[in-house]
């Protein structure tokens, strides 16, 4: 078997067929047998070992959820048997340090770790951080082989394993579906999207594919040097003696795609959860509206192709929109990156990003986090918002509200100096904030003069803004356009389900 197969794993249930693959002697025939715990054989498949990589692959018949099963691969007189195998849904979790934060690091960590014993059918696996200049067929190293969750392997250390966002999402999916869940963590702190992207993505977005140090390892990428040594971004450039090595991931294009994603492409997946973007706040920020949709489309194509068509072409893809960093920063790169995470359309799914879902996190800031304010400890609300999106988008729960309210139209009352904004959902006005809404007051679109537009009234689905400071044309409207736009769970606008209205431009 491939090195990441093992006892306790979860394979994808029907309607897809789980793909099983491994290494063998070139030209040899491998027999794969699935059997019940009693020894009763459920199915038998054969596959030939092919070159040049010396690998074999077979697709199991679609299986109902459940287990335990044993899976045996035989070649001649040799055989390997894996036990305690379940069929359920397999989710891949990837990204940088906010995805890598372990259950040990979150709010109420001791309670969360103690609860691990109640979820023996949520199985976890973590790849070790690795980079490569060429696409690899197998993972170089594994941090956590397929395991039943325990307090130890859910909280092994800081930014090691196991991912809190991944675990909390998987646990919630298990509670909602009653089906075994397999979680595969592939994350590395301090990494830009370019490192997770294949060369196809870089080419599609017109980015350099040069893997040399000149462009990608310049002095803080030759961008905003004054900000380079403001924690935690300086950790990506820290020396080998740094206590934060987990945050100093590689920046070189494609090296994580090559070493950590490409080896997994044969897996049959049910969905992907992604938490990344902080590194792109200062690197190719305004290309993210290309690189992110392109990465999603490319991963979908690659997993669909690699799994012999078993992973669906529109693999559900959920992501966490960036949270917060510095409270009074005048820099708008966080806000721009949040916008670009939606392909500049504000909400997902959309035409450029179908079958996607987003957890808004700008109201979950944590100024006193011991891991730096860029690493908020409230991962429970993040996971809950991802769960809502997963249930609606991946599992087709049509009646579930999984997005916050979003504006559908704005009408200008020139004589009264007001702007009436209509939203898609009922509004709950939690926090009066004179700075939340801003209007572009200019006779020309660029450069724009943004001025506050105070809220003067809130209706069931409308917000009325005062334009007293705007004496020229109103050319634009934006909301929550800041690095730290609102206090903890206290943005101005939510829906009755407690989901915040996302920022927009």
Short mmCIF file of C-alpha atoms in Angstrom, two decimals:
data_model
loop_
_atom_site.label_atom_id
_atom_site.label_comp_id
_atom_site.label_asym_id
_atom_site.label_seq_id
_atom_site.Cartn_x
_atom_site.Cartn_y
_atom_site.Cartn_z
CA UNK A 1 0.00 0.00 0.00
CA UNK A 2 0.96 3.64 -0.28
CA UNK A 3 2.65 4.75 2.93
CA UNK A 4 -0.37 6.64 4.26
CA UNK A 5 -2.68 3.66 4.20
CA UNK A 6 -2.96 1.99 7.59
CA UNK A 7 -5.13 0.52 10.30
CA UNK A 8 -8.01 2.71 11.51
CA UNK A 9 -8.39 4.62 8.25
CA UNK A 10 -11.62 5.81 6.65
CA UNK A 11 -12.26 5.22 2.94
CA UNK A 12 -14.82 7.19 0.93
CA UNK A 13 -18.32 5.68 0.97
CA UNK A 14 -20.77 5.49 -1.91
CA UNK A 15 -21.82 6.82 -4.34
CA UNK A 16 -18.08 7.06 -5.02
CA UNK A 17 -15.74 4.11 -5.05
CA UNK A 18 -12.69 4.31 -2.80
CA UNK A 19 -9.36 4.15 -4.64
CA UNK A 20 -6.69 1.87 -3.21
CA UNK A 21 -3.14 1.96 -4.52
CA UNK A 22 0.39 0.96 -3.65
CA UNK A 23 3.79 -0.20 -4.79
CA UNK A 24 4.86 -3.57 -6.12
CA UNK A 25 7.14 -5.51 -8.42
CA UNK A 26 6.89 -4.23 -11.98
CA UNK A 27 4.47 -6.33 -14.03
CA UNK A 28 3.20 -8.33 -11.05
CA UNK A 29 -0.52 -8.82 -10.33
CA UNK A 30 -1.84 -7.61 -6.99
CA UNK A 31 -5.06 -9.00 -5.48
CA UNK A 32 -6.97 -6.70 -3.15
CA UNK A 33 -9.53 -8.27 -0.82
CA UNK A 34 -12.06 -6.50 1.38
CA UNK A 35 -13.54 -8.62 4.16
CA UNK A 36 -15.69 -8.25 7.22
CA UNK A 37 -14.31 -8.72 10.73
CA UNK A 38 -15.71 -12.27 10.63
CA UNK A 39 -13.51 -13.05 7.64
CA UNK A 40 -16.35 -13.03 5.09
CA UNK A 41 -14.99 -11.68 1.81
CA UNK A 42 -17.00 -8.72 0.49
CA UNK A 43 -15.13 -8.10 -2.74
CA UNK A 44 -11.93 -8.96 -4.57
CA UNK A 45 -10.08 -6.79 -7.10
CA UNK A 46 -6.93 -7.31 -9.14
CA UNK A 47 -4.48 -4.73 -10.45
CA UNK A 48 -1.18 -4.85 -12.31
CA UNK A 49 1.94 -3.03 -11.14
CA UNK A 50 2.88 -0.55 -13.84
CA UNK A 51 5.90 1.59 -14.60
CA UNK A 52 7.78 3.73 -14.38
CA UNK A 53 6.76 4.33 -10.77
CA UNK A 54 6.05 0.68 -9.97
CA UNK A 55 2.57 1.38 -8.66
CA UNK A 56 -0.80 -0.35 -8.86
CA UNK A 57 -4.28 1.09 -8.36
CA UNK A 58 -7.79 -0.27 -8.11
CA UNK A 59 -11.24 1.18 -7.45
CA UNK A 60 -13.36 -0.60 -4.85
CA UNK A 61 -17.06 -1.03 -5.45
CA UNK A 62 -19.08 1.74 -3.75
CA UNK A 63 -19.73 0.83 -0.12
CA UNK A 64 -22.32 1.91 2.41
CA UNK A 65 -21.03 3.70 5.47
CA UNK A 66 -19.83 1.50 8.28
CA UNK A 67 -17.29 -1.12 9.29
CA UNK A 68 -15.03 -2.47 10.58
CA UNK A 69 -13.45 -4.15 7.57
CA UNK A 70 -10.06 -5.65 6.76
CA UNK A 71 -8.25 -4.79 3.54
CA UNK A 72 -5.56 -7.12 2.22
CA UNK A 73 -3.22 -6.71 -0.74
CA UNK A 74 -1.40 -9.81 -2.03
CA UNK A 75 1.43 -10.11 -4.53
CA UNK A 76 2.69 -13.67 -4.89
CA UNK A 77 3.58 -14.93 -1.43
CA UNK A 78 3.64 -11.45 0.09
CA UNK A 79 0.62 -9.81 1.66
CA UNK A 80 -0.24 -6.80 3.79
CA UNK A 81 -3.46 -6.54 5.81
CA UNK A 82 -4.98 -3.35 7.19
CA UNK A 83 -7.62 -3.63 9.90
CA UNK A 84 -10.36 -1.58 11.55
CA UNK A 85 -11.22 0.12 8.24
CA UNK A 86 -14.45 2.13 7.98
CA UNK A 87 -16.29 3.66 5.06
CA UNK A 88 -17.51 7.21 5.48
CA UNK A 89 -16.60 10.67 4.19
CA UNK A 90 -13.01 11.79 3.70
CA UNK A 91 -12.14 15.48 4.02
CA UNK A 92 -8.78 17.07 3.23
CA UNK A 93 -7.74 20.05 5.41
CA UNK A 94 -4.98 22.31 4.14
CA UNK A 95 -3.51 25.78 4.58
CA UNK A 96 -1.10 27.64 6.82
CA UNK A 97 -0.73 28.22 10.57
CA UNK A 98 -4.38 28.89 11.44
CA UNK A 99 -5.18 25.49 9.96
CA UNK A 100 -2.13 23.96 11.67
CA UNK A 101 -3.13 25.23 15.15
CA UNK A 102 -3.84 22.15 17.26
CA UNK A 103 -6.73 21.44 19.60
CA UNK A 104 -4.25 22.11 22.44
CA UNK A 105 -4.15 25.78 21.38
CA UNK A 106 -7.83 26.65 21.11
CA UNK A 107 -10.26 28.16 23.61
CA UNK A 108 -11.52 25.57 26.12
CA UNK A 109 -8.72 23.23 25.02
CA UNK A 110 -8.90 20.93 28.04
CA UNK A 111 -12.61 20.24 27.50
CA UNK A 112 -12.14 19.73 23.77
CA UNK A 113 -9.29 17.28 24.33
CA UNK A 114 -11.23 15.39 26.98
CA UNK A 115 -14.13 14.98 24.53
CA UNK A 116 -11.92 13.16 21.99
CA UNK A 117 -12.80 9.77 23.45
CA UNK A 118 -16.44 10.23 22.41
CA UNK A 119 -15.56 10.22 18.68
CA UNK A 120 -13.84 6.92 17.84
CA UNK A 121 -15.35 6.96 14.33
CA UNK A 122 -13.71 10.23 13.36
CA UNK A 123 -10.28 9.10 12.19
CA UNK A 124 -7.32 11.45 11.75
CA UNK A 125 -4.15 11.52 9.66
CA UNK A 126 -1.47 14.23 9.34
CA UNK A 127 1.22 14.51 6.69
CA UNK A 128 4.58 15.90 7.79
CA UNK A 129 5.72 19.23 6.34
CA UNK A 130 7.80 18.61 3.22
CA UNK A 131 8.84 20.44 0.09
CA UNK A 132 10.04 19.26 -3.29
CA UNK A 133 11.12 20.83 -6.58
CA UNK A 134 9.46 17.97 -8.49
CA UNK A 135 6.09 16.25 -8.14
CA UNK A 136 6.36 13.28 -5.77
CA UNK A 137 4.41 10.02 -5.97
CA UNK A 138 4.50 9.36 -2.23
CA UNK A 139 4.64 11.40 0.95
CA UNK A 140 8.17 11.73 2.30
CA UNK A 141 7.08 11.51 5.92
CA UNK A 142 3.99 11.23 8.11
CA UNK A 143 3.46 13.09 11.39
CA UNK A 144 0.42 11.04 12.42
CA UNK A 145 -0.59 7.76 10.77
CA UNK A 146 -4.30 6.97 10.60
CA UNK A 147 -5.42 7.03 14.23
CA UNK A 148 -8.39 6.98 16.55
CA UNK A 149 -8.49 10.43 18.19
CA UNK A 150 -7.00 10.88 21.66
CA UNK A 151 -6.10 13.91 23.75
CA UNK A 152 -2.45 13.25 22.91
CA UNK A 153 -2.73 13.12 19.13
CA UNK A 154 -5.22 16.00 18.93
CA UNK A 155 -2.95 18.25 21.01
CA UNK A 156 0.53 16.98 20.30
CA UNK A 157 2.02 20.48 20.47
CA UNK A 158 1.77 23.96 19.03
CA UNK A 159 1.18 24.05 15.26
CA UNK A 160 2.05 20.35 14.84
CA UNK A 161 -0.96 18.02 14.91
CA UNK A 162 -3.83 17.71 14.94
CA UNK A 163 -5.55 20.70 13.28
CA UNK A 164 -8.26 22.18 15.51
CA UNK A 165 -10.31 23.56 12.61
CA UNK A 166 -10.14 20.21 10.83
CA UNK A 167 -11.01 18.23 13.95
CA UNK A 168 -13.89 20.45 15.04
CA UNK A 169 -15.35 20.41 11.52
CA UNK A 170 -14.98 16.63 11.24
CA UNK A 171 -16.48 16.04 14.67
CA UNK A 172 -19.47 18.23 13.78
CA UNK A 173 -19.92 16.45 10.45
CA UNK A 174 -20.00 13.15 12.30
CA UNK A 175 -22.65 14.47 14.68
CA UNK A 176 -24.73 15.83 11.79
CA UNK A 177 -24.42 12.84 9.45
CA UNK A 178 -23.89 9.87 11.76
CA UNK A 179 -21.29 8.64 9.30
CA UNK A 180 -17.61 7.83 9.94
CA UNK A 181 -15.35 10.75 8.97
CA UNK A 182 -11.76 10.59 7.79
CA UNK A 183 -9.68 13.75 8.21
CA UNK A 184 -6.42 14.29 6.33
CA UNK A 185 -4.36 17.27 7.52
CA UNK A 186 -1.83 18.73 5.09
CA UNK A 187 -0.81 22.14 6.46
CA UNK A 188 2.30 24.27 7.02
CA UNK A 189 2.47 27.66 8.73
CA UNK A 190 3.88 30.68 6.97
CA UNK A 191 3.14 29.52 3.42
CA UNK A 192 1.68 31.48 0.50
CA UNK A 193 -0.85 30.07 -1.94
CA UNK A 194 1.81 29.91 -4.65
CA UNK A 195 3.63 27.14 -2.75
CA UNK A 196 0.41 25.06 -2.75
CA UNK A 197 -0.22 25.69 -6.44
CA UNK A 198 0.77 23.56 -9.41
CA UNK A 199 2.61 25.16 -12.29
CA UNK A 200 -0.69 25.14 -14.18
CA UNK A 201 -2.12 27.62 -11.64
CA UNK A 202 0.92 29.88 -11.79
CA UNK A 203 0.80 29.91 -15.58
CA UNK A 204 -2.93 30.65 -15.62
CA UNK A 205 -2.40 33.67 -13.37
CA UNK A 206 0.75 34.95 -15.06
CA UNK A 207 2.99 34.39 -12.05
CA UNK A 208 6.66 33.43 -12.33
CA UNK A 209 7.39 29.73 -11.96
CA UNK A 210 11.06 30.34 -11.14
CA UNK A 211 11.89 28.31 -8.06
CA UNK A 212 15.07 30.25 -7.42
CA UNK A 213 15.50 32.43 -4.36
CA UNK A 214 15.87 35.71 -6.22
CA UNK A 215 12.17 36.56 -6.55
CA UNK A 216 10.54 34.59 -3.74
CA UNK A 217 13.23 34.89 -1.08
CA UNK A 218 14.10 38.53 -1.60
CA UNK A 219 14.19 40.91 1.34
CA UNK A 220 10.67 40.28 2.56
CA UNK A 221 9.66 39.63 -1.05
CA UNK A 222 10.63 43.25 -1.87
CA UNK A 223 7.21 44.25 -0.58
CA UNK A 224 6.33 46.63 2.25
CA UNK A 225 9.67 46.23 4.07
CA UNK A 226 8.51 48.34 7.00
CA UNK A 227 6.01 45.62 7.84
CA UNK A 228 8.34 42.69 7.39
CA UNK A 229 9.52 42.52 10.94
CA UNK A 230 6.20 43.07 12.61
CA UNK A 231 5.29 39.75 14.30
CA UNK A 232 4.22 37.24 13.29
CA UNK A 233 5.18 37.75 9.64
CA UNK A 234 8.87 38.01 10.53
CA UNK A 235 8.68 34.39 11.71
CA UNK A 236 8.66 33.28 8.10
CA UNK A 237 12.11 34.77 7.78
CA UNK A 238 13.46 33.74 11.17
CA UNK A 239 16.67 31.86 11.77
CA UNK A 240 16.96 28.15 12.41
CA UNK A 241 17.19 28.85 16.14
CA UNK A 242 13.71 30.33 16.21
CA UNK A 243 11.27 28.67 18.62
CA UNK A 244 8.62 29.20 15.96
CA UNK A 245 9.96 26.93 13.24
CA UNK A 246 6.43 25.74 12.61
CA UNK A 247 5.62 29.18 11.20
CA UNK A 248 8.55 29.45 8.80
CA UNK A 249 7.26 27.54 5.81
CA UNK A 250 8.68 27.77 2.30
CA UNK A 251 7.57 30.47 -0.15
CA UNK A 252 8.88 28.87 -3.34
CA UNK A 253 6.19 28.20 -5.96
CA UNK A 254 4.74 24.68 -6.21
CA UNK A 255 7.03 23.05 -3.61
CA UNK A 256 4.15 22.08 -1.29
CA UNK A 257 1.93 21.04 -4.17
CA UNK A 258 4.76 18.79 -5.31
CA UNK A 259 5.52 17.20 -1.93
CA UNK A 260 2.26 17.28 0.03
CA UNK A 261 -0.70 17.42 -2.39
CA UNK A 262 0.46 15.55 -5.52
CA UNK A 263 1.11 12.30 -3.56
CA UNK A 264 -2.54 12.29 -2.39
CA UNK A 265 -4.25 12.73 -5.76
CA UNK A 266 -5.41 9.11 -6.01
CA UNK A 267 -7.53 9.52 -2.87
CA UNK A 268 -11.29 9.66 -3.21
CA UNK A 269 -12.37 12.79 -1.31
CA UNK A 270 -15.72 14.18 -0.21
CA UNK A 271 -14.54 17.73 0.38
CA UNK A 272 -11.73 20.17 1.16
CA UNK A 273 -11.38 22.70 3.99
CA UNK A 274 -8.83 25.50 3.46
CA UNK A 275 -7.50 28.18 5.83
CA UNK A 276 -4.78 30.23 4.17
CA UNK A 277 -4.13 33.77 3.05
CA UNK A 278 -2.21 35.60 5.76
CA UNK A 279 1.06 35.12 3.86
CA UNK A 280 -0.51 36.61 0.73
CA UNK A 281 -1.43 39.79 2.55
CA UNK A 282 2.12 40.89 1.67
CA UNK A 283 2.80 38.71 -1.37
CA UNK A 284 0.90 38.92 -4.66
CA UNK A 285 -2.15 40.17 -2.76
CA UNK A 286 -4.00 41.45 -5.79
CA UNK A 287 -3.34 38.27 -7.76
CA UNK A 288 -5.25 36.22 -5.15
CA UNK A 289 -8.50 36.81 -7.03
CA UNK A 290 -6.90 34.65 -9.73
CA UNK A 291 -4.69 32.25 -7.80
CA UNK A 292 -7.37 31.12 -5.34
CA UNK A 293 -10.12 30.26 -7.86
CA UNK A 294 -7.46 28.74 -10.09
CA UNK A 295 -6.11 26.58 -7.25
CA UNK A 296 -9.61 25.33 -6.44
CA UNK A 297 -10.31 24.44 -10.07
CA UNK A 298 -6.90 22.80 -10.45
CA UNK A 299 -7.17 20.71 -7.28
CA UNK A 300 -10.62 19.57 -8.40
CA UNK A 301 -9.35 18.50 -11.80
CA UNK A 302 -6.30 16.80 -10.29
CA UNK A 303 -8.19 14.84 -7.63
CA UNK A 304 -10.93 13.86 -10.08
CA UNK A 305 -8.37 12.64 -12.60
CA UNK A 306 -6.09 11.01 -10.04
CA UNK A 307 -8.97 9.05 -8.48
CA UNK A 308 -10.09 7.61 -11.83
CA UNK A 309 -13.13 9.89 -11.73
CA UNK A 310 -14.27 8.86 -8.23
CA UNK A 311 -13.74 12.28 -6.61
CA UNK A 312 -16.50 14.42 -8.06
CA UNK A 313 -15.50 17.09 -10.61
CA UNK A 314 -16.96 19.91 -8.47
CA UNK A 315 -15.38 18.71 -5.24
CA UNK A 316 -16.93 20.84 -2.45
CA UNK A 317 -14.37 23.35 -1.25
CA UNK A 318 -14.81 25.33 1.97
CA UNK A 319 -12.52 28.04 3.26
CA UNK A 320 -12.09 30.45 6.13
CA UNK A 321 -12.03 34.12 5.26
CA UNK A 322 -9.18 35.97 6.99
CA UNK A 323 -9.74 37.03 10.57
CA UNK A 324 -7.81 39.96 12.08
CA UNK A 325 -4.27 41.05 12.95
CA UNK A 326 -3.60 44.66 14.07
CA UNK A 327 -6.38 46.68 15.64
CA UNK A 328 -5.70 50.22 14.37
CA UNK A 329 -3.82 49.45 11.17
CA UNK A 330 -4.39 51.84 8.28
CA UNK A 331 -3.31 49.15 5.83
CA UNK A 332 -6.17 47.68 3.80
CA UNK A 333 -4.35 44.59 2.50
CA UNK A 334 -6.31 42.30 4.86
CA UNK A 335 -9.56 43.74 3.55
CA UNK A 336 -8.40 43.37 -0.05
CA UNK A 337 -7.36 39.77 0.54
CA UNK A 338 -10.76 38.96 2.09
CA UNK A 339 -12.41 40.42 -1.00
CA UNK A 340 -10.10 38.49 -3.33
CA UNK A 341 -10.93 35.26 -1.45
CA UNK A 342 -14.41 35.56 -3.00
CA UNK A 343 -12.99 36.33 -6.49
CA UNK A 344 -14.09 39.93 -5.90
CA UNK A 345 -17.78 38.98 -5.76
CA UNK A 346 -18.27 39.19 -1.98
CA UNK A 347 -20.09 35.91 -1.37
CA UNK A 348 -19.70 32.28 -2.38
CA UNK A 349 -20.71 30.14 -4.11
CA UNK A 350 -20.62 32.36 -7.17
CA UNK A 351 -20.07 32.04 -10.92
CA UNK A 352 -16.27 31.99 -10.59
CA UNK A 353 -16.28 29.77 -7.49
CA UNK A 354 -19.09 27.20 -7.77
CA UNK A 355 -19.63 24.57 -5.07
CA UNK A 356 -17.63 26.58 -2.52
CA UNK A 357 -18.54 27.85 0.95
CA UNK A 358 -16.95 30.37 3.30
CA UNK A 359 -16.68 30.91 7.05
CA UNK A 360 -16.51 34.63 7.79
CA UNK A 361 -14.10 35.18 10.70
CA UNK A 362 -13.48 38.93 10.88
CA UNK A 363 -15.54 39.12 14.10
CA UNK A 364 -13.50 36.43 15.88
CA UNK A 365 -10.36 38.45 16.58
CA UNK A 366 -8.25 37.60 19.63
CA UNK A 367 -5.96 40.45 20.65
CA UNK A 368 -4.56 38.52 23.62
CA UNK A 369 -3.89 35.20 21.93
CA UNK A 370 -0.59 33.80 23.28
CA UNK A 371 0.22 32.73 19.72
CA UNK A 372 -0.06 36.27 18.36
CA UNK A 373 -3.21 38.15 17.43
CA UNK A 374 -3.09 36.68 13.94
CA UNK A 375 -3.87 33.29 15.52
CA UNK A 376 -7.30 33.62 17.21
CA UNK A 377 -8.19 30.82 19.62
CA UNK A 378 -11.90 30.66 18.81
CA UNK A 379 -11.81 27.87 16.25
CA UNK A 380 -15.19 26.51 17.40
CA UNK A 381 -17.16 29.29 15.69
CA UNK A 382 -14.95 28.95 12.61
CA UNK A 383 -15.73 25.23 12.43
CA UNK A 384 -19.44 25.81 13.04
CA UNK A 385 -19.65 28.26 10.15
CA UNK A 386 -17.75 25.83 7.93
CA UNK A 387 -20.14 23.07 9.00
CA UNK A 388 -23.16 25.10 7.89
CA UNK A 389 -21.58 25.65 4.49
CA UNK A 390 -20.60 22.00 4.17
CA UNK A 391 -24.10 20.80 5.01
CA UNK A 392 -25.65 23.20 2.50
CA UNK A 393 -23.15 22.95 -0.36
CA UNK A 394 -21.60 19.49 0.00
CA UNK A 395 -24.63 17.65 1.41
CA UNK A 396 -27.48 19.56 -0.21
CA UNK A 397 -29.37 20.80 2.86
CA UNK A 398 -31.46 23.37 1.00
CA UNK A 399 -33.21 24.77 4.06
CA UNK A 400 -30.05 25.63 5.97
CA UNK A 401 -28.93 29.27 6.22
CA UNK A 402 -25.16 29.19 5.81
CA UNK A 403 -24.31 32.74 4.70
CA UNK A 404 -24.65 36.09 6.37
CA UNK A 405 -26.76 38.91 4.89
CA UNK A 406 -25.44 40.57 1.74
CA UNK A 407 -26.60 43.79 -0.01
CA UNK A 408 -28.75 43.36 -3.10
CA UNK A 409 -29.27 47.02 -4.06
CA UNK A 410 -28.56 50.59 -2.96
CA UNK A 411 -30.80 53.57 -3.71
CA UNK A 412 -29.53 57.15 -3.36
CA UNK A 413 -31.87 59.85 -2.03
CA UNK A 414 -29.95 62.89 -3.21
CA UNK A 415 -32.25 65.57 -1.77
CA UNK A 416 -32.16 64.03 1.72
CA UNK A 417 -28.51 63.03 1.57
CA UNK A 418 -29.28 59.38 2.32
CA UNK A 419 -28.34 55.99 0.89
CA UNK A 420 -30.74 53.09 1.43
CA UNK A 421 -29.07 49.67 1.27
CA UNK A 422 -31.27 46.58 0.93
CA UNK A 423 -30.00 43.22 2.18
CA UNK A 424 -30.77 39.64 1.21
CA UNK A 425 -31.81 38.58 4.71
CA UNK A 426 -33.36 39.88 7.90
CA UNK A 427 -30.87 42.01 9.82
CA UNK A 428 -29.83 42.05 13.46
CA UNK A 429 -28.06 45.31 14.29
CA UNK A 430 -25.64 44.46 17.11
CA UNK A 431 -23.10 47.24 17.20
CA UNK A 432 -23.42 50.91 16.33
CA UNK A 433 -20.25 51.76 14.41
CA UNK A 434 -19.81 55.08 12.62
CA UNK A 435 -16.90 53.71 10.63
CA UNK A 436 -18.42 50.44 9.36
CA UNK A 437 -19.88 51.88 6.16
CA UNK A 438 -17.90 54.20 3.92
CA UNK A 439 -18.76 55.90 0.66
CA UNK A 440 -16.49 56.94 -2.15
CA UNK A 441 -16.95 60.69 -2.47
CA UNK A 442 -15.15 61.78 -5.58
CA UNK A 443 -15.70 63.23 -8.97
CA UNK A 444 -13.51 60.42 -10.30
CA UNK A 445 -13.26 56.78 -9.31
CA UNK A 446 -9.49 56.80 -8.74
CA UNK A 447 -8.12 57.85 -6.40
CA UNK A 448 -11.19 57.48 -4.25
CA UNK A 449 -11.90 59.62 -1.21
CA UNK A 450 -13.55 57.30 1.31
CA UNK A 451 -15.63 58.96 4.00
CA UNK A 452 -17.67 57.42 6.85
CA UNK A 453 -21.40 57.01 6.17
CA UNK A 454 -23.07 56.70 9.61
CA UNK A 455 -26.07 54.42 10.03
CA UNK A 456 -29.17 56.49 10.78
CA UNK A 457 -31.78 53.72 10.61
CA UNK A 458 -32.00 49.94 10.37
CA UNK A 459 -35.12 48.18 9.13
CA UNK A 460 -35.94 44.52 8.78
CA UNK A 461 -33.77 44.24 5.67
CA UNK A 462 -32.55 47.78 5.07
CA UNK A 463 -29.84 50.06 6.34
CA UNK A 464 -30.09 53.82 5.84
CA UNK A 465 -26.81 55.73 5.70
CA UNK A 466 -26.18 59.46 6.07
CA UNK A 467 -24.07 61.07 3.36
CA UNK A 468 -23.62 64.45 5.05
CA UNK A 469 -19.87 64.47 4.45
CA UNK A 470 -20.23 63.63 0.76
CA UNK A 471 -20.74 66.77 -1.29
CA UNK A 472 -19.79 65.31 -4.66
CA UNK A 473 -20.70 62.14 -6.48
CA UNK A 474 -21.14 58.86 -4.60
CA UNK A 475 -19.18 56.39 -6.69
CA UNK A 476 -18.82 53.47 -4.30
CA UNK A 477 -19.83 51.87 -1.03
CA UNK A 478 -17.87 49.54 1.24
CA UNK A 479 -18.47 47.81 4.56
CA UNK A 480 -16.08 46.51 7.24
CA UNK A 481 -13.12 47.46 5.07
CA UNK A 482 -10.38 47.26 7.71
CA UNK A 483 -7.79 44.91 9.09
CA UNK A 484 -9.71 44.68 12.40
CA UNK A 485 -13.22 45.78 11.41
CA UNK A 486 -15.22 44.87 14.53
CA UNK A 487 -15.06 43.61 18.08
CA UNK A 488 -15.46 39.98 19.12
CA UNK A 489 -18.83 38.73 17.86
CA UNK A 490 -19.92 42.35 17.58
CA UNK A 491 -19.87 43.43 13.96
CA UNK A 492 -22.71 45.84 13.15
CA UNK A 493 -24.78 43.43 11.04
CA UNK A 494 -25.75 39.77 11.51
CA UNK A 495 -28.67 37.60 10.51
CA UNK A 496 -30.97 35.94 13.08
CA UNK A 497 -28.84 32.79 12.86
CA UNK A 498 -25.83 34.72 14.19
CA UNK A 499 -23.85 34.81 10.93
CA UNK A 500 -22.10 38.13 10.24
CA UNK A 501 -22.59 40.13 7.09
CA UNK A 502 -19.36 39.80 5.11
CA UNK A 503 -17.32 42.82 4.11
CA UNK A 504 -17.80 44.18 0.60
CA UNK A 505 -16.46 46.76 -1.79
#
